[in-house]
CSV table of C-alpha atoms in Angstrom, one decimal:
chain,number,residue,atom,x,y,z
A,1,MET,CA,136.8,-213.5,-72.1
A,2,SER,CA,138.8,-214.1,-68.9
A,3,GLU,CA,136.3,-216.7,-68.0
A,4,LEU,CA,136.9,-218.5,-71.3
A,5,THR,CA,140.6,-218.2,-70.9
A,6,LYS,CA,140.3,-219.7,-67.4
A,7,LYS,CA,138.2,-222.5,-68.7
A,8,LEU,CA,140.6,-223.4,-71.5
A,9,ASP,CA,143.5,-223.1,-69.0
A,10,ASP,CA,141.7,-225.5,-66.7
A,11,GLU,CA,141.1,-228.0,-69.5
A,12,TYR,CA,144.7,-227.7,-70.4
A,13,LYS,CA,145.9,-228.3,-66.9
A,14,LEU,CA,143.6,-231.2,-66.4
A,15,SER,CA,144.9,-233.0,-69.4
A,16,THR,CA,148.7,-233.0,-68.7
A,17,PHE,CA,150.8,-235.8,-67.5
A,18,SER,CA,151.9,-233.7,-64.5
A,19,GLN,CA,148.3,-233.2,-63.5
A,20,GLY,CA,147.9,-237.0,-63.5
A,21,VAL,CA,150.9,-237.2,-61.2
A,22,LYS,CA,149.4,-234.6,-58.9
A,23,ASP,CA,146.0,-236.4,-58.8
A,24,CYS,CA,147.8,-239.6,-57.8
A,25,ILE,CA,149.2,-238.1,-54.6
A,26,PRO,CA,146.2,-238.8,-52.3
A,27,THR,CA,146.4,-242.5,-53.3
A,28,LEU,CA,150.1,-242.8,-52.6
A,29,PHE,CA,149.6,-243.3,-48.8
A,30,GLY,CA,147.8,-246.5,-49.7
A,31,TYR,CA,150.3,-247.7,-52.2
A,32,ILE,CA,153.3,-247.0,-50.0
A,33,SER,CA,151.9,-248.6,-46.8
A,34,ILE,CA,150.4,-251.6,-48.5
A,35,GLY,CA,153.4,-252.0,-50.9
A,36,ILE,CA,155.7,-252.1,-47.9
A,37,ALA,CA,153.5,-254.7,-46.2
A,38,ALA,CA,153.4,-256.7,-49.4
A,39,GLY,CA,157.2,-256.6,-49.6
A,40,ILE,CA,157.5,-257.7,-45.9
A,41,VAL,CA,155.1,-260.6,-46.5
A,42,GLY,CA,157.0,-261.5,-49.7
A,43,ALA,CA,160.4,-261.6,-47.9
A,44,SER,CA,158.9,-263.6,-45.0
A,45,SER,CA,157.5,-266.1,-47.5
A,46,ASN,CA,161.1,-266.8,-48.5
A,47,LEU,CA,161.0,-264.8,-51.7
A,48,SER,CA,164.2,-263.0,-52.7
A,49,VAL,CA,164.2,-259.2,-53.2
A,50,LEU,CA,164.4,-259.8,-56.9
A,51,GLU,CA,161.4,-262.1,-56.9
A,52,VAL,CA,159.4,-259.6,-54.9
A,53,ALA,CA,160.4,-256.9,-57.4
A,54,LEU,CA,159.4,-259.1,-60.3
A,55,LEU,CA,156.1,-259.9,-58.6
A,56,SER,CA,155.2,-256.2,-58.2
A,57,ILE,CA,156.4,-255.3,-61.7
A,58,LEU,CA,154.7,-258.1,-63.5
A,59,VAL,CA,151.5,-258.8,-61.4
A,60,TYR,CA,151.1,-255.3,-59.9
A,61,ALA,CA,148.0,-256.1,-57.8
A,62,GLY,CA,148.0,-255.7,-54.0
A,63,ALA,CA,145.5,-258.2,-52.8
A,64,ALA,CA,146.7,-260.8,-55.3
A,65,GLN,CA,150.4,-260.5,-54.2
A,66,PHE,CA,149.4,-261.2,-50.6
A,67,ILE,CA,147.4,-264.3,-51.7
A,68,ILE,CA,150.2,-265.5,-54.0
A,69,CYS,CA,152.7,-265.4,-51.1
A,70,ALA,CA,150.3,-267.2,-48.8
A,71,LEU,CA,149.7,-269.9,-51.4
A,72,ILE,CA,153.5,-270.3,-52.0
A,73,VAL,CA,154.1,-270.8,-48.3
A,74,ALA,CA,151.2,-273.3,-48.2
A,75,GLY,CA,153.0,-275.2,-51.0
A,76,SER,CA,150.0,-275.0,-53.4
A,77,PRO,CA,150.4,-276.3,-57.0
A,78,ILE,CA,151.2,-273.7,-59.6
A,79,TYR,CA,147.9,-274.0,-61.4
A,80,VAL,CA,146.0,-273.4,-58.2
A,81,ILE,CA,148.0,-270.2,-57.5
A,82,VAL,CA,147.6,-268.9,-61.1
A,83,PHE,CA,143.8,-269.7,-61.1
A,84,THR,CA,143.2,-268.1,-57.7
A,85,THR,CA,145.1,-265.0,-59.0
A,86,PHE,CA,142.9,-264.9,-62.0
A,87,ILE,CA,139.7,-264.9,-59.9
A,88,VAL,CA,141.1,-262.4,-57.4
A,89,ASN,CA,142.0,-260.0,-60.2
A,90,LEU,CA,138.9,-260.5,-62.3
A,91,ARG,CA,137.3,-257.4,-60.8
A,92,HIS,CA,139.7,-255.4,-63.0
A,93,LEU,CA,137.5,-256.5,-65.9
A,94,LEU,CA,134.6,-254.5,-64.4
A,95,LEU,CA,136.9,-251.5,-63.7
A,96,CYS,CA,138.4,-251.6,-67.2
A,97,MET,CA,135.0,-252.0,-68.9
A,98,THR,CA,133.9,-248.8,-67.2
A,99,LEU,CA,137.0,-246.9,-68.2
A,100,ALA,CA,137.7,-248.2,-71.7
A,101,PRO,CA,134.9,-246.2,-73.5
A,102,TYR,CA,136.7,-243.0,-72.6
A,103,PHE,CA,139.9,-244.0,-74.4
A,104,THR,CA,138.5,-245.4,-77.7
A,105,LYS,CA,140.0,-242.5,-79.8
A,106,TYR,CA,143.6,-243.5,-78.9
A,107,SER,CA,145.7,-246.1,-80.6
A,108,LEU,CA,145.5,-249.8,-79.6
A,109,TRP,CA,148.9,-249.8,-78.0
A,110,LYS,CA,148.1,-246.7,-75.9
A,111,ASN,CA,144.9,-248.5,-74.8
A,112,ILE,CA,146.8,-251.6,-73.8
A,113,GLY,CA,149.4,-249.5,-71.9
A,114,ILE,CA,146.6,-247.7,-70.0
A,115,GLY,CA,144.7,-251.0,-69.3
A,116,ALA,CA,147.7,-252.9,-68.1
A,117,LEU,CA,148.2,-250.4,-65.2
A,118,VAL,CA,144.6,-249.9,-64.0
A,119,THR,CA,144.2,-250.5,-60.3
A,120,ASP,CA,141.3,-250.0,-57.8
A,121,GLU,CA,142.9,-246.7,-56.9
A,122,SER,CA,143.6,-245.3,-60.4
A,123,PHE,CA,140.1,-246.4,-61.4
A,124,GLY,CA,138.7,-244.5,-58.4
A,125,VAL,CA,140.5,-241.3,-59.3
A,126,ALA,CA,139.4,-241.6,-63.0
A,127,ALA,CA,135.8,-242.5,-62.0
A,128,ASN,CA,135.8,-239.3,-59.9
A,129,LYS,CA,136.8,-237.3,-63.0
A,130,ILE,CA,134.1,-239.0,-65.0
A,131,VAL,CA,131.3,-238.3,-62.5
A,132,GLN,CA,132.4,-234.6,-62.2
A,133,LYS,CA,132.3,-234.4,-66.0
A,134,GLU,CA,135.8,-233.1,-66.1
A,135,THR,CA,137.9,-233.6,-69.1
A,136,PHE,CA,140.9,-236.0,-69.0
A,137,ASN,CA,143.0,-237.7,-71.6
A,138,ASP,CA,145.6,-240.4,-72.2
A,139,ARG,CA,148.5,-238.2,-70.9
A,140,TRP,CA,146.6,-237.6,-67.6
A,141,MET,CA,145.8,-241.3,-67.2
A,142,ASN,CA,149.4,-242.2,-67.9
A,143,GLY,CA,150.6,-239.7,-65.3
A,144,LEU,CA,148.3,-241.2,-62.8
A,145,ASN,CA,149.1,-244.8,-63.6
A,146,ILE,CA,152.8,-244.5,-63.9
A,147,THR,CA,153.2,-242.6,-60.7
A,148,ALA,CA,151.3,-245.3,-58.9
A,149,TYR,CA,153.2,-248.1,-60.6
A,150,ILE,CA,156.6,-246.6,-59.7
A,151,PHE,CA,155.6,-246.0,-56.0
A,152,TRP,CA,154.2,-249.5,-55.7
A,153,ILE,CA,157.3,-251.2,-57.0
A,154,LEU,CA,159.6,-249.1,-54.8
A,155,SER,CA,157.5,-249.7,-51.8
A,156,CYS,CA,157.4,-253.5,-52.3
A,157,VAL,CA,161.2,-253.6,-52.8
A,158,ALA,CA,161.7,-251.4,-49.7
A,159,GLY,CA,159.5,-253.7,-47.7
A,160,ALA,CA,161.4,-256.8,-48.9
A,161,ILE,CA,164.8,-255.2,-48.1
A,162,PHE,CA,164.1,-253.2,-44.9
A,163,GLY,CA,161.1,-255.3,-43.7
A,164,LYS,CA,163.0,-256.5,-40.6
A,165,TRP,CA,163.4,-252.9,-39.4
A,166,ILE,CA,160.0,-251.4,-40.3
A,167,SER,CA,157.3,-251.8,-37.7
A,168,ASN,CA,154.0,-253.2,-38.8
A,169,PRO,CA,152.2,-250.5,-40.9
A,170,GLU,CA,148.9,-251.6,-39.2
A,171,VAL,CA,150.0,-250.1,-35.9
A,172,LEU,CA,150.2,-246.7,-37.5
A,173,GLY,CA,146.8,-247.0,-39.1
A,174,LEU,CA,148.4,-246.7,-42.6
A,175,ASP,CA,146.6,-249.7,-43.9
A,176,PHE,CA,143.4,-247.8,-43.5
A,177,ALA,CA,144.5,-245.3,-46.1
A,178,LEU,CA,142.8,-247.4,-48.8
A,179,THR,CA,139.4,-247.7,-47.0
A,180,ALA,CA,139.5,-243.9,-46.3
A,181,MET,CA,140.1,-243.3,-50.0
A,182,PHE,CA,137.2,-245.5,-51.1
A,183,LEU,CA,135.0,-243.7,-48.6
A,184,ALA,CA,135.9,-240.3,-50.0
A,185,LEU,CA,135.5,-241.6,-53.6
A,186,LEU,CA,132.1,-242.9,-52.7
A,187,VAL,CA,131.0,-239.6,-51.2
A,188,LEU,CA,132.4,-237.8,-54.3
A,189,GLN,CA,130.4,-240.1,-56.6
A,190,LEU,CA,127.1,-239.4,-54.7
A,191,GLU,CA,127.8,-235.7,-54.7
A,192,HIS,CA,127.6,-235.5,-58.5
A,193,ILE,CA,124.4,-237.4,-59.1
A,194,ASP,CA,121.0,-235.7,-59.6
A,195,ALA,CA,119.6,-234.8,-56.2
A,196,GLY,CA,116.4,-236.7,-57.1
A,197,LYS,CA,118.4,-239.9,-57.4
A,198,LEU,CA,120.2,-239.8,-54.1
A,199,LYS,CA,117.7,-242.1,-52.4
A,200,PHE,CA,117.9,-244.6,-55.2
A,201,TYR,CA,121.8,-244.7,-55.0
A,202,LEU,CA,121.6,-245.0,-51.2
A,203,SER,CA,119.4,-248.0,-51.6
A,204,LEU,CA,121.9,-249.6,-54.0
A,205,ILE,CA,124.6,-249.0,-51.4
A,206,GLY,CA,122.4,-250.8,-48.9
A,207,TYR,CA,122.0,-253.7,-51.2
A,208,VAL,CA,125.8,-254.0,-51.7
A,209,VAL,CA,126.3,-254.0,-48.0
A,210,VAL,CA,123.7,-256.8,-47.5
A,211,PHE,CA,125.0,-258.9,-50.4
A,212,MET,CA,128.6,-258.5,-49.2
A,213,LEU,CA,127.7,-259.6,-45.7
A,214,ILE,CA,125.7,-262.6,-46.9
A,215,PHE,CA,128.2,-263.7,-49.7
A,216,SER,CA,131.2,-263.4,-47.4
A,217,MET,CA,129.7,-266.1,-45.2
A,218,PHE,CA,129.9,-268.6,-48.1
A,219,MET,CA,132.8,-267.5,-50.3
A,220,PRO,CA,136.1,-265.7,-50.3
A,221,SER,CA,135.7,-261.9,-50.2
A,222,TYR,CA,137.3,-261.3,-53.6
A,223,ILE,CA,134.5,-263.3,-55.2
A,224,ALA,CA,131.9,-261.6,-53.0
A,225,ILE,CA,133.1,-258.2,-54.2
A,226,ILE,CA,132.6,-259.2,-57.9
A,227,LEU,CA,129.2,-260.9,-57.4
A,228,ALA,CA,127.8,-258.1,-55.2
A,229,THR,CA,128.9,-255.5,-57.7
A,230,ILE,CA,127.4,-257.3,-60.7
A,231,ILE,CA,124.1,-258.1,-59.0
A,232,VAL,CA,123.5,-254.6,-57.6
A,233,ALA,CA,124.5,-252.9,-60.8
A,234,THR,CA,121.9,-255.1,-62.5
A,235,ILE,CA,119.3,-254.2,-59.8
A,236,GLY,CA,120.2,-250.6,-60.6
A,237,VAL,CA,119.4,-251.0,-64.3
A,238,VAL,CA,116.1,-252.8,-63.6
A,239,LYS,CA,114.9,-250.3,-60.9
A,240,ASP,CA,116.1,-247.2,-62.8
A,241,LYS,CA,113.3,-247.3,-65.3
B,1,MET,CA,169.7,-262.2,-55.4
B,2,SER,CA,168.3,-265.3,-56.8
B,3,ILE,CA,165.3,-266.5,-58.7
B,4,ASN,CA,163.8,-269.9,-58.2
B,5,MET,CA,162.5,-271.5,-61.4
B,6,THR,CA,159.1,-272.5,-59.9
B,7,ILE,CA,158.6,-269.0,-58.4
B,8,LEU,CA,159.4,-267.5,-61.7
B,9,LEU,CA,156.9,-269.7,-63.4
B,10,ILE,CA,154.2,-268.7,-60.8
B,11,ILE,CA,155.0,-265.0,-61.2
B,12,VAL,CA,154.8,-265.2,-65.0
B,13,GLY,CA,151.6,-267.2,-64.9
B,14,CYS,CA,150.0,-264.8,-62.5
B,15,ALA,CA,151.1,-261.9,-64.6
B,16,ILE,CA,149.4,-263.2,-67.7
B,17,VAL,CA,146.1,-264.0,-66.0
B,18,THR,CA,146.2,-260.5,-64.3
B,19,PHE,CA,147.0,-258.7,-67.6
B,20,ILE,CA,144.2,-260.3,-69.6
B,21,PRO,CA,141.1,-259.0,-67.7
B,22,ARG,CA,142.8,-255.5,-67.5
B,23,VAL,CA,143.5,-255.2,-71.2
B,24,ILE,CA,140.6,-257.1,-72.9
B,25,PRO,CA,138.0,-254.3,-72.4
B,26,PHE,CA,140.4,-251.7,-73.8
B,27,ILE,CA,140.9,-253.9,-76.9
B,28,VAL,CA,137.3,-254.9,-77.4
B,29,ILE,CA,135.3,-251.8,-76.6
B,30,ARG,CA,137.3,-249.9,-79.3
B,31,ASN,CA,135.6,-251.9,-82.0
B,32,ILE,CA,132.0,-252.1,-80.8
B,33,ALA,CA,129.4,-249.5,-79.8
B,34,LEU,CA,128.1,-250.4,-76.4
B,35,PRO,CA,124.3,-250.8,-76.1
B,36,LYS,CA,122.6,-248.1,-73.9
B,37,VAL,CA,121.7,-250.6,-71.3
B,38,VAL,CA,125.3,-251.7,-70.9
B,39,VAL,CA,126.5,-248.1,-70.5
B,40,GLN,CA,123.8,-247.6,-67.9
B,41,TRP,CA,124.9,-250.8,-66.1
B,42,LEU,CA,128.5,-249.6,-66.2
B,43,SER,CA,127.5,-246.3,-64.6
B,44,PHE,CA,126.5,-248.1,-61.4
B,45,ILE,CA,129.9,-250.0,-61.2
B,46,PRO,CA,131.9,-247.3,-59.3
B,47,VAL,CA,129.4,-246.8,-56.5
B,48,CYS,CA,128.9,-250.6,-56.1
B,49,ILE,CA,132.5,-251.5,-56.1
B,50,PHE,CA,133.6,-248.7,-53.8
B,51,THR,CA,130.9,-249.9,-51.3
B,52,ALA,CA,132.0,-253.5,-51.7
B,53,LEU,CA,135.6,-252.7,-51.1
B,54,ILE,CA,134.7,-250.6,-48.0
B,55,VAL,CA,132.6,-253.5,-46.6
B,56,ASP,CA,135.5,-255.9,-47.4
B,57,SER,CA,137.8,-253.8,-45.2
B,58,PHE,CA,135.7,-254.5,-42.0
B,59,ILE,CA,135.0,-258.2,-42.6
B,60,ILE,CA,137.1,-260.8,-41.0
B,61,GLN,CA,137.0,-264.1,-42.8
B,62,ASP,CA,139.8,-266.0,-40.9
B,63,THR,CA,137.4,-267.3,-38.4
B,64,ALA,CA,134.8,-270.0,-38.9
B,65,VAL,CA,131.9,-267.6,-38.7
B,66,LEU,CA,131.8,-264.2,-40.4
B,67,ALA,CA,133.1,-261.5,-38.0
B,68,ILE,CA,133.1,-257.8,-38.1
B,69,ASP,CA,136.3,-255.8,-37.4
B,70,TRP,CA,134.7,-253.3,-35.0
B,71,ARG,CA,137.9,-251.2,-34.8
B,72,VAL,CA,137.8,-250.6,-38.5
B,73,LEU,CA,134.1,-249.9,-38.5
B,74,THR,CA,134.6,-247.4,-35.6
B,75,ALA,CA,137.3,-245.6,-37.7
B,76,ILE,CA,135.0,-245.5,-40.7
B,77,ILE,CA,132.4,-243.3,-39.0
B,78,PRO,CA,134.6,-240.2,-38.4
B,79,THR,CA,136.3,-240.7,-41.7
B,80,LEU,CA,133.0,-240.8,-43.5
B,81,LEU,CA,132.0,-237.5,-41.8
B,82,ILE,CA,135.3,-235.9,-42.8
B,83,ALA,CA,134.7,-237.1,-46.4
B,84,LEU,CA,131.2,-235.6,-46.4
B,85,TRP,CA,132.5,-232.3,-44.9
B,86,THR,CA,135.7,-231.7,-46.8
B,87,LYS,CA,134.9,-233.6,-50.1
B,88,SER,CA,138.7,-234.0,-50.3
B,89,LEU,CA,140.5,-237.2,-51.1
B,90,SER,CA,143.8,-236.2,-49.3
B,91,ALA,CA,142.1,-234.7,-46.2
B,92,THR,CA,140.0,-237.9,-45.8
B,93,VAL,CA,142.9,-240.2,-46.2
B,94,LEU,CA,145.0,-238.3,-43.7
B,95,VAL,CA,142.2,-238.0,-41.1
B,96,GLY,CA,141.3,-241.6,-41.7
B,97,ILE,CA,144.9,-242.8,-40.9
B,98,VAL,CA,144.9,-240.7,-37.7
B,99,CYS,CA,141.4,-242.1,-36.7
B,100,MET,CA,142.5,-245.7,-37.3
B,101,ALA,CA,145.8,-245.2,-35.4
B,102,THR,CA,143.8,-243.6,-32.5
B,103,VAL,CA,141.3,-246.4,-32.4
B,104,ARG,CA,144.0,-249.1,-32.4
B,105,PHE,CA,145.9,-247.2,-29.7
B,106,PHE,CA,143.0,-247.2,-27.3
B,107,VAL,CA,141.0,-250.3,-28.2
């Protein structure tokens, strides 16, 4: 009985907004340090604080914001900047395709609200829930997404305002927060697959590394990321029979 | 506090093209049942994209030839060990930051 109560209690806790907020905490190091850096880069690209704020509110994508600033400084035409941003952020399509099947029972507007705030990090935390076969719902996802969103905007604005006085986050190793998080997420993914399939998954990881290194010689890394992922996921389907 | 018209146009344009790929799957997948093979394909996406993003972090593309950021790669090793040992997101991130700062301090 107590076991059942505990299980129900766990499920309840896992599906609250506040649990989503809590699960967001490990990713905040990444958001804050990269957000501040994005704000600094924005300000040094002659964007006003308001423009940096709008960029983080409306675009809300780390890598893209850096590239947009770089292209503005380079004096690129608007259509080049918009098209590059489209390509850089196209990987969200893969992330959202993976997450969307878990939210089909909710209303269209709720789905749009969840999709609009998906990032590499929030996807990572949700993918971790999926692989552990834990329950989660719309409230949890919103708690996760909205916490990240607020911290990102505040960090970007702080970077734009106080950038002159903040030392380079790279010196402190803070920019590595993101890589460390992806390492942990990768380990957590592998931990929850069938023991018999570990070798198979390790071979897929090997393929991704090789494809990334080869593709990065010929194309921007944001395209290499999408191509390597698509190709190796396909190899996975073909070899998994 | 000012907004340049061209900058505003860039921001709005970039916002639209970022919004679309994020939201389309959430609109489309509601109305169709995904074939089994697609579901299987999607199940490989997390492992592949996490690996790709990790590799991306130690690649330097600014130079003419592809270069490896050995300092990042050095920090990745202890961080990976901590991830394997603790299986904790927060612990890995904290130790990772310390490792990276240490490597940058000495190298």
